[in-house]
Amino acid sequence: MTAAASASPSAARAAAPSAAGPAARSAATSTGASAVDKGVGPLLRGWREQRRVSQLELALRADSSARHISFVETGRSRPSEEMVLRLAEHLDVPVRDRNALLLAAGYAPRYPETPLDDPALDALREGVERLIQGYEPYPAFVVDATYNVVAANRGIAMLLDTVPEHLLAPPLNAMRLTLHPQGLAPRIRNLREWRGHLLAQMERDIALRRSEPLRALYEEVAAYPYPAEGSPGSEDESESESDEGPGETVPYFALPMQIEHDGRVLSFISSISTFNTPMDVTVAELAIETLLPADPATVKYLQSLMS
């Protein structure tokens, strides 16, 4: 799980930093300045090479010519604002970096970065909080681009009831709480597999976003030690048991997170949702993660919490 939270969505949102807080805005300003220094051509070439797309293929996608793409990348031709956005779209460039490309080409940023607590996003916040509350008692939470938790439901609070207070101090970070040796890691029965899944997820995000803060977070959590030998997190997944009895075989359809809680093993499948065609940097970087029960024993236990 990428997990972290507080007792209620509102409390978690208040404790966590805005997705477009001072640090984020500072990083964006730095990114914009470096983008202007580099020029739009090298930046576009970098994105194209990272996506492993040839100049000809990109030209065909963007209804242009390989010659024009080459001229843009070498600085011999200045692309129009429309062309910058079209190339960024076909290269799947994140919204924040599309602004950087526009700045580097001499144009104003197209996408605003509205603070999450701004009244303009009231409807978004209320809708997201209703959504994650509707998943209760199943855990659900919302994170920003660096996995800081901006909202969470009571299902997440249940899983964190034994986590030390110093790890729950804001800003709550899902990756730190999950992989820290004093966080959830010692209770995750298949930690080796789940840790590998989370680190691979972060590597994909780093490749997509080229985020230095995200890379720093990755290096931090990847360096966390494994739990001591003999603790729950050091056991093989095959050795875990649930309250339905030992040796039960469950045909999982995706990698589950198996975590000890209150003397039993709960299994969850993670699902992540993002917003379709976002027009705001803050909204583009939000992700809603839900943890769905992966076996009958977990369903039974979570439903018992509501009775």
mmCIF file of C-alpha atoms in Angstrom:
data_model
loop_
_atom_site.group_PDB
_atom_site.id
_atom_site.type_symbol
_atom_site.label_atom_id
_atom_site.label_comp_id
_atom_site.label_asym_id
_atom_site.label_seq_id
_atom_site.Cartn_x
_atom_site.Cartn_y
_atom_site.Cartn_z
ATOM 1 C CA MET A 1 0.000 0.000 0.000
ATOM 2 C CA THR A 2 1.064 3.549 -0.403
ATOM 3 C CA ALA A 3 -0.585 4.487 2.835
ATOM 4 C CA ALA A 4 -0.893 7.386 5.236
ATOM 5 C CA ALA A 5 -3.699 9.323 6.850
ATOM 6 C CA SER A 6 -5.480 10.870 9.730
ATOM 7 C CA ALA A 7 -8.812 10.107 11.359
ATOM 8 C CA SER A 8 -10.819 12.017 8.786
ATOM 9 C CA PRO A 9 -10.402 13.387 5.259
ATOM 10 C CA SER A 10 -10.650 16.977 6.472
ATOM 11 C CA ALA A 11 -8.052 16.452 9.161
ATOM 12 C CA ALA A 12 -5.654 14.815 6.738
ATOM 13 C CA ARG A 13 -6.106 17.629 4.262
ATOM 14 C CA ALA A 14 -5.469 20.237 6.936
ATOM 15 C CA ALA A 15 -2.342 18.480 8.197
ATOM 16 C CA ALA A 16 -0.829 17.843 4.783
ATOM 17 C CA PRO A 17 0.700 20.622 2.673
ATOM 18 C CA SER A 18 -1.196 21.980 -0.294
ATOM 19 C CA ALA A 19 -0.331 20.256 -3.538
ATOM 20 C CA ALA A 20 0.667 23.673 -4.801
ATOM 21 C CA GLY A 21 2.241 25.036 -1.620
ATOM 22 C CA PRO A 22 5.384 27.187 -1.333
ATOM 23 C CA ALA A 23 7.779 24.302 -1.960
ATOM 24 C CA ALA A 24 5.873 23.214 -5.063
ATOM 25 C CA ARG A 25 5.714 26.750 -6.396
ATOM 26 C CA SER A 26 9.418 27.224 -5.712
ATOM 27 C CA ALA A 27 10.212 24.019 -7.574
ATOM 28 C CA ALA A 28 8.008 25.129 -10.463
ATOM 29 C CA THR A 29 9.780 28.500 -10.627
ATOM 30 C CA SER A 30 13.152 26.764 -10.631
ATOM 31 C CA THR A 31 11.977 24.392 -13.354
ATOM 32 C CA GLY A 32 10.709 27.294 -15.424
ATOM 33 C CA ALA A 33 13.992 29.207 -15.100
ATOM 34 C CA SER A 34 16.080 26.193 -16.091
ATOM 35 C CA ALA A 35 13.726 25.526 -19.004
ATOM 36 C CA VAL A 36 14.242 29.038 -20.365
ATOM 37 C CA ASP A 37 18.002 28.598 -20.042
ATOM 38 C CA LYS A 38 17.973 25.338 -21.997
ATOM 39 C CA GLY A 39 15.603 26.413 -24.746
ATOM 40 C CA VAL A 40 12.614 24.487 -26.014
ATOM 41 C CA GLY A 41 14.516 22.437 -28.615
ATOM 42 C CA PRO A 42 16.740 20.432 -26.230
ATOM 43 C CA LEU A 43 13.806 19.939 -23.855
ATOM 44 C CA LEU A 44 11.594 18.526 -26.594
ATOM 45 C CA ARG A 45 14.402 16.306 -27.808
ATOM 46 C CA GLY A 46 14.893 15.026 -24.263
ATOM 47 C CA TRP A 47 11.218 14.123 -23.934
ATOM 48 C CA ARG A 48 11.183 12.495 -27.373
ATOM 49 C CA GLU A 49 14.232 10.370 -26.616
ATOM 50 C CA GLN A 50 12.882 9.405 -23.234
ATOM 51 C CA ARG A 51 9.669 8.246 -24.879
ATOM 52 C CA ARG A 52 11.757 6.392 -27.514
ATOM 53 C CA VAL A 53 10.002 8.092 -30.412
ATOM 54 C CA SER A 54 11.811 8.970 -33.630
ATOM 55 C CA GLN A 55 11.544 12.393 -35.245
ATOM 56 C CA LEU A 56 9.610 10.853 -38.118
ATOM 57 C CA GLU A 57 7.146 9.083 -35.834
ATOM 58 C CA LEU A 58 6.563 12.240 -33.804
ATOM 59 C CA ALA A 59 6.085 14.244 -36.981
ATOM 60 C CA LEU A 60 3.453 11.789 -38.229
ATOM 61 C CA ARG A 61 1.624 11.906 -34.894
ATOM 62 C CA ALA A 62 1.674 15.706 -34.758
ATOM 63 C CA ASP A 63 0.826 16.270 -38.449
ATOM 64 C CA SER A 64 4.196 17.890 -39.093
ATOM 65 C CA SER A 65 7.433 16.864 -40.866
ATOM 66 C CA ALA A 66 10.622 15.246 -39.585
ATOM 67 C CA ARG A 67 12.518 18.213 -41.057
ATOM 68 C CA HIS A 68 10.500 20.694 -38.966
ATOM 69 C CA ILE A 69 10.915 18.591 -35.805
ATOM 70 C CA SER A 70 14.671 18.519 -36.439
ATOM 71 C CA PHE A 71 14.784 22.296 -36.927
ATOM 72 C CA VAL A 72 12.843 22.837 -33.691
ATOM 73 C CA GLU A 73 15.146 20.558 -31.706
ATOM 74 C CA THR A 74 18.310 22.216 -33.028
ATOM 75 C CA GLY A 75 16.968 25.744 -32.513
ATOM 76 C CA ARG A 76 16.821 26.589 -36.225
ATOM 77 C CA SER A 77 13.044 27.025 -36.023
ATOM 78 C CA ARG A 78 10.874 28.447 -33.265
ATOM 79 C CA PRO A 79 7.689 26.392 -32.827
ATOM 80 C CA SER A 80 4.339 28.080 -32.451
ATOM 81 C CA GLU A 81 2.525 27.855 -29.126
ATOM 82 C CA GLU A 82 0.070 25.430 -30.707
ATOM 83 C CA MET A 83 2.918 23.234 -31.981
ATOM 84 C CA VAL A 84 4.582 23.121 -28.541
ATOM 85 C CA LEU A 85 1.337 21.947 -26.970
ATOM 86 C CA ARG A 86 0.687 19.460 -29.765
ATOM 87 C CA LEU A 87 4.132 17.896 -29.457
ATOM 88 C CA ALA A 88 3.812 17.803 -25.665
ATOM 89 C CA GLU A 89 0.468 16.031 -25.995
ATOM 90 C CA HIS A 90 1.873 13.344 -28.297
ATOM 91 C CA LEU A 91 4.905 12.879 -26.046
ATOM 92 C CA ASP A 92 2.681 12.525 -22.966
ATOM 93 C CA VAL A 93 4.491 15.362 -21.200
ATOM 94 C CA PRO A 94 3.039 16.103 -17.724
ATOM 95 C CA VAL A 95 1.032 19.314 -17.380
ATOM 96 C CA ARG A 96 3.637 21.015 -15.169
ATOM 97 C CA ASP A 97 6.345 20.354 -17.762
ATOM 98 C CA ARG A 98 4.138 21.610 -20.600
ATOM 99 C CA ASN A 99 4.243 24.992 -18.879
ATOM 100 C CA ALA A 100 8.039 24.702 -18.770
ATOM 101 C CA LEU A 101 8.140 23.955 -22.506
ATOM 102 C CA LEU A 102 5.985 26.990 -23.236
ATOM 103 C CA LEU A 103 8.246 29.218 -21.133
ATOM 104 C CA ALA A 104 11.315 27.872 -22.905
ATOM 105 C CA ALA A 105 9.687 28.700 -26.256
ATOM 106 C CA GLY A 106 8.934 32.260 -25.118
ATOM 107 C CA TYR A 107 5.243 31.843 -24.353
ATOM 108 C CA ALA A 108 3.204 32.265 -21.182
ATOM 109 C CA PRO A 109 2.284 29.145 -19.193
ATOM 110 C CA ARG A 110 -1.069 27.713 -20.262
ATOM 111 C CA TYR A 111 -2.004 25.742 -17.119
ATOM 112 C CA PRO A 112 -2.607 27.379 -13.711
ATOM 113 C CA GLU A 113 -1.400 25.862 -10.448
ATOM 114 C CA THR A 114 -4.231 26.510 -8.015
ATOM 115 C CA PRO A 115 -3.587 25.832 -4.296
ATOM 116 C CA LEU A 116 -5.695 22.928 -3.127
ATOM 117 C CA ASP A 117 -7.315 25.049 -0.411
ATOM 118 C CA ASP A 118 -8.332 27.730 -2.912
ATOM 119 C CA PRO A 119 -12.129 28.318 -3.071
ATOM 120 C CA ALA A 120 -11.959 27.612 -6.813
ATOM 121 C CA LEU A 121 -11.298 23.936 -5.952
ATOM 122 C CA ASP A 122 -14.044 23.628 -3.322
ATOM 123 C CA ALA A 123 -16.157 21.379 -5.550
ATOM 124 C CA LEU A 124 -13.149 19.182 -6.306
ATOM 125 C CA ARG A 125 -12.204 18.762 -2.628
ATOM 126 C CA GLU A 126 -15.759 18.052 -1.552
ATOM 127 C CA GLY A 127 -16.263 15.535 -4.352
ATOM 128 C CA VAL A 128 -13.021 13.705 -3.576
ATOM 129 C CA GLU A 129 -13.791 13.569 0.143
ATOM 130 C CA ARG A 130 -17.283 12.191 -0.516
ATOM 131 C CA LEU A 131 -15.726 9.614 -2.822
ATOM 132 C CA ILE A 132 -13.198 8.287 -0.329
ATOM 133 C CA GLN A 133 -15.749 8.365 2.496
ATOM 134 C CA GLY A 134 -18.006 6.263 0.318
ATOM 135 C CA TYR A 135 -15.346 3.514 0.254
ATOM 136 C CA GLU A 136 -15.448 3.096 4.037
ATOM 137 C CA PRO A 137 -14.705 0.768 5.718
ATOM 138 C CA TYR A 138 -12.298 0.054 2.851
ATOM 139 C CA PRO A 139 -9.189 2.292 3.068
ATOM 140 C CA ALA A 140 -8.843 5.159 0.579
ATOM 141 C CA PHE A 141 -6.695 8.263 0.391
ATOM 142 C CA VAL A 142 -5.462 11.018 -1.939
ATOM 143 C CA VAL A 143 -1.833 11.978 -2.582
ATOM 144 C CA ASP A 144 -0.027 14.696 -4.505
ATOM 145 C CA ALA A 145 2.945 14.354 -6.865
ATOM 146 C CA THR A 146 5.397 13.478 -4.073
ATOM 147 C CA TYR A 147 3.021 11.119 -2.240
ATOM 148 C CA ASN A 148 2.079 13.595 0.478
ATOM 149 C CA VAL A 149 -1.396 12.735 1.750
ATOM 150 C CA VAL A 150 -3.972 15.483 1.211
ATOM 151 C CA ALA A 151 -7.079 13.498 2.262
ATOM 152 C CA ALA A 152 -7.855 10.077 3.744
ATOM 153 C CA ASN A 153 -10.767 8.126 5.194
ATOM 154 C CA ARG A 154 -11.226 6.221 8.456
ATOM 155 C CA GLY A 155 -10.212 2.939 6.846
ATOM 156 C CA ILE A 156 -6.668 4.292 6.538
ATOM 157 C CA ALA A 157 -6.712 5.545 10.138
ATOM 158 C CA MET A 158 -7.516 1.970 11.233
ATOM 159 C CA LEU A 159 -4.341 0.650 9.603
ATOM 160 C CA LEU A 160 -2.200 3.342 11.236
ATOM 161 C CA ASP A 161 -3.331 2.823 14.820
ATOM 162 C CA THR A 162 0.048 1.401 15.905
ATOM 163 C CA VAL A 163 2.310 3.766 13.940
ATOM 164 C CA PRO A 164 4.503 6.025 16.171
ATOM 165 C CA GLU A 165 3.417 9.639 16.501
ATOM 166 C CA HIS A 166 6.639 11.017 15.020
ATOM 167 C CA LEU A 167 5.811 9.333 11.697
ATOM 168 C CA LEU A 168 2.313 10.827 11.710
ATOM 169 C CA ALA A 169 3.523 14.407 11.999
ATOM 170 C CA PRO A 170 2.699 16.506 8.920
ATOM 171 C CA PRO A 171 3.406 16.363 6.125
ATOM 172 C CA LEU A 172 2.199 12.785 6.049
ATOM 173 C CA ASN A 173 3.954 10.899 3.280
ATOM 174 C CA ALA A 174 2.510 7.624 2.012
ATOM 175 C CA MET A 175 5.816 6.079 0.925
ATOM 176 C CA ARG A 176 7.604 6.938 4.168
ATOM 177 C CA LEU A 177 4.807 5.527 6.310
ATOM 178 C CA THR A 178 4.593 2.341 4.284
ATOM 179 C CA LEU A 179 8.306 1.516 4.005
ATOM 180 C CA HIS A 180 9.787 3.010 7.178
ATOM 181 C CA PRO A 181 11.031 0.279 9.567
ATOM 182 C CA GLN A 182 8.931 1.863 12.336
ATOM 183 C CA GLY A 183 5.922 2.388 10.093
ATOM 184 C CA LEU A 184 3.813 -0.247 8.355
ATOM 185 C CA ALA A 185 6.760 -2.218 6.969
ATOM 186 C CA PRO A 186 7.197 -4.591 9.960
ATOM 187 C CA ARG A 187 3.531 -5.604 9.669
ATOM 188 C CA ILE A 188 3.524 -6.224 5.899
ATOM 189 C CA ARG A 189 3.836 -9.988 5.466
ATOM 190 C CA ASN A 190 4.958 -9.844 1.832
ATOM 191 C CA LEU A 191 7.169 -6.793 2.282
ATOM 192 C CA ARG A 192 9.807 -7.829 -0.240
ATOM 193 C CA GLU A 193 7.243 -8.051 -3.052
ATOM 194 C CA TRP A 194 5.270 -4.987 -1.955
ATOM 195 C CA ARG A 195 8.386 -2.878 -1.486
ATOM 196 C CA GLY A 196 9.563 -3.860 -4.968
ATOM 197 C CA HIS A 197 6.181 -2.875 -6.390
ATOM 198 C CA LEU A 198 6.244 0.557 -4.713
ATOM 199 C CA LEU A 199 9.820 1.336 -5.727
ATOM 200 C CA ALA A 200 9.056 0.332 -9.327
ATOM 201 C CA GLN A 201 6.010 2.610 -9.246
ATOM 202 C CA MET A 202 8.170 5.503 -8.066
ATOM 203 C CA GLU A 203 10.744 4.781 -10.781
ATOM 204 C CA ARG A 204 8.001 5.026 -13.422
ATOM 205 C CA ASP A 205 6.814 8.322 -11.919
ATOM 206 C CA ILE A 206 10.350 9.719 -11.919
ATOM 207 C CA ALA A 207 10.778 8.780 -15.581
ATOM 208 C CA LEU A 208 7.462 10.420 -16.426
ATOM 209 C CA ARG A 209 7.815 13.605 -14.367
ATOM 210 C CA ARG A 210 11.591 14.102 -14.044
ATOM 211 C CA SER A 211 10.925 15.344 -10.504
ATOM 212 C CA GLU A 212 13.960 15.980 -8.293
ATOM 213 C CA PRO A 213 11.882 15.984 -5.061
ATOM 214 C CA LEU A 214 10.409 12.639 -6.091
ATOM 215 C CA ARG A 215 13.870 11.266 -6.850
ATOM 216 C CA ALA A 216 15.083 12.408 -3.415
ATOM 217 C CA LEU A 217 12.127 10.654 -1.785
ATOM 218 C CA TYR A 218 12.883 7.491 -3.740
ATOM 219 C CA GLU A 219 16.502 7.474 -2.621
ATOM 220 C CA GLU A 220 15.389 7.966 0.983
ATOM 221 C CA VAL A 221 12.840 5.161 1.151
ATOM 222 C CA ALA A 222 14.918 2.774 -0.973
ATOM 223 C CA ALA A 223 17.654 3.073 1.673
ATOM 224 C CA TYR A 224 15.365 2.058 4.558
ATOM 225 C CA PRO A 225 16.508 -1.231 6.129
ATOM 226 C CA TYR A 226 14.334 -4.313 6.125
ATOM 227 C CA PRO A 227 12.622 -5.244 9.430
ATOM 228 C CA ALA A 228 14.609 -7.441 11.818
ATOM 229 C CA GLU A 229 14.708 -11.182 11.106
ATOM 230 C CA GLY A 230 11.661 -12.934 12.516
ATOM 231 C CA SER A 231 9.366 -9.899 12.397
ATOM 232 C CA PRO A 232 6.163 -10.160 10.305
ATOM 233 C CA GLY A 233 7.620 -8.125 7.454
ATOM 234 C CA SER A 234 10.515 -10.550 7.020
ATOM 235 C CA GLU A 235 8.319 -13.605 6.475
ATOM 236 C CA ASP A 236 7.475 -15.123 3.103
ATOM 237 C CA GLU A 237 4.009 -14.481 1.730
ATOM 238 C CA SER A 238 3.407 -18.232 1.666
ATOM 239 C CA GLU A 239 3.695 -18.370 5.467
ATOM 240 C CA SER A 240 0.943 -15.859 6.186
ATOM 241 C CA GLU A 241 -2.350 -16.919 7.709
ATOM 242 C CA SER A 242 -5.761 -15.321 8.056
ATOM 243 C CA ASP A 243 -8.505 -15.803 10.623
ATOM 244 C CA GLU A 244 -10.186 -18.186 8.166
ATOM 245 C CA GLY A 245 -7.562 -20.780 9.060
ATOM 246 C CA PRO A 246 -4.037 -21.735 8.034
ATOM 247 C CA GLY A 247 -3.123 -22.956 4.590
ATOM 248 C CA GLU A 248 -6.021 -21.277 2.769
ATOM 249 C CA THR A 249 -5.221 -20.661 -0.894
ATOM 250 C CA VAL A 250 -6.649 -17.467 -2.396
ATOM 251 C CA PRO A 251 -6.452 -16.947 -6.211
ATOM 252 C CA TYR A 252 -5.269 -13.317 -6.219
ATOM 253 C CA PHE A 253 -5.861 -11.454 -9.477
ATOM 254 C CA ALA A 254 -3.211 -8.821 -8.671
ATOM 255 C CA LEU A 255 -0.345 -8.475 -6.212
ATOM 256 C CA PRO A 256 -1.923 -8.008 -2.771
ATOM 257 C CA MET A 257 -0.559 -6.183 0.219
ATOM 258 C CA GLN A 258 -0.838 -8.554 3.165
ATOM 259 C CA ILE A 259 -0.666 -6.692 6.450
ATOM 260 C CA GLU A 260 -1.075 -7.769 10.054
ATOM 261 C CA HIS A 261 -3.717 -5.918 12.032
ATOM 262 C CA ASP A 262 -5.148 -6.725 15.438
ATOM 263 C CA GLY A 263 -3.934 -10.326 15.380
ATOM 264 C CA ARG A 264 -5.047 -11.188 11.839
ATOM 265 C CA VAL A 265 -3.709 -10.812 8.307
ATOM 266 C CA LEU A 266 -5.641 -8.529 5.960
ATOM 267 C CA SER A 267 -5.120 -8.598 2.187
ATOM 268 C CA PHE A 268 -5.702 -5.599 -0.078
ATOM 269 C CA ILE A 269 -5.479 -4.911 -3.800
ATOM 270 C CA SER A 270 -4.506 -1.341 -4.658
ATOM 271 C CA SER A 271 -6.266 0.706 -7.343
ATOM 272 C CA ILE A 272 -5.107 4.212 -8.380
ATOM 273 C CA SER A 273 -7.244 6.808 -10.177
ATOM 274 C CA THR A 274 -6.287 10.167 -11.684
ATOM 275 C CA PHE A 275 -8.267 12.937 -13.358
ATOM 276 C CA ASN A 276 -8.982 12.779 -17.075
ATOM 277 C CA THR A 277 -7.603 15.664 -19.172
ATOM 278 C CA PRO A 278 -6.695 17.952 -16.246
ATOM 279 C CA MET A 279 -6.308 21.676 -17.003
ATOM 280 C CA ASP A 280 -4.625 22.592 -13.710
ATOM 281 C CA VAL A 281 -1.193 21.478 -12.457
ATOM 282 C CA THR A 282 -2.448 20.725 -8.947
ATOM 283 C CA VAL A 283 -5.327 18.605 -10.186
ATOM 284 C CA ALA A 284 -3.105 16.805 -12.693
ATOM 285 C CA GLU A 285 -0.802 15.655 -9.891
ATOM 286 C CA LEU A 286 -3.477 14.270 -7.569
ATOM 287 C CA ALA A 287 -4.028 10.506 -7.339
ATOM 288 C CA ILE A 288 -6.790 8.643 -5.499
ATOM 289 C CA GLU A 289 -5.740 5.262 -4.151
ATOM 290 C CA THR A 290 -8.256 2.721 -2.871
ATOM 291 C CA LEU A 291 -7.445 -0.537 -1.103
ATOM 292 C CA LEU A 292 -9.985 -3.215 -1.979
ATOM 293 C CA PRO A 293 -10.300 -6.459 0.036
ATOM 294 C CA ALA A 294 -8.469 -9.270 -1.743
ATOM 295 C CA ASP A 295 -9.994 -12.236 0.085
ATOM 296 C CA PRO A 296 -13.202 -13.231 1.952
ATOM 297 C CA ALA A 297 -11.539 -12.984 5.374
ATOM 298 C CA THR A 298 -10.658 -9.324 4.818
ATOM 299 C CA VAL A 299 -14.156 -8.536 3.554
ATOM 300 C CA LYS A 300 -15.688 -10.200 6.620
ATOM 301 C CA TYR A 301 -13.441 -8.352 9.035
ATOM 302 C CA LEU A 302 -13.951 -4.893 7.464
ATOM 303 C CA GLN A 303 -17.705 -5.369 7.328
ATOM 304 C CA SER A 304 -17.699 -6.332 10.992
ATOM 305 C CA LEU A 305 -16.287 -2.883 11.774
ATOM 306 C CA MET A 306 -19.523 -1.324 10.522
ATOM 307 C CA SER A 307 -21.823 -3.485 12.628
#
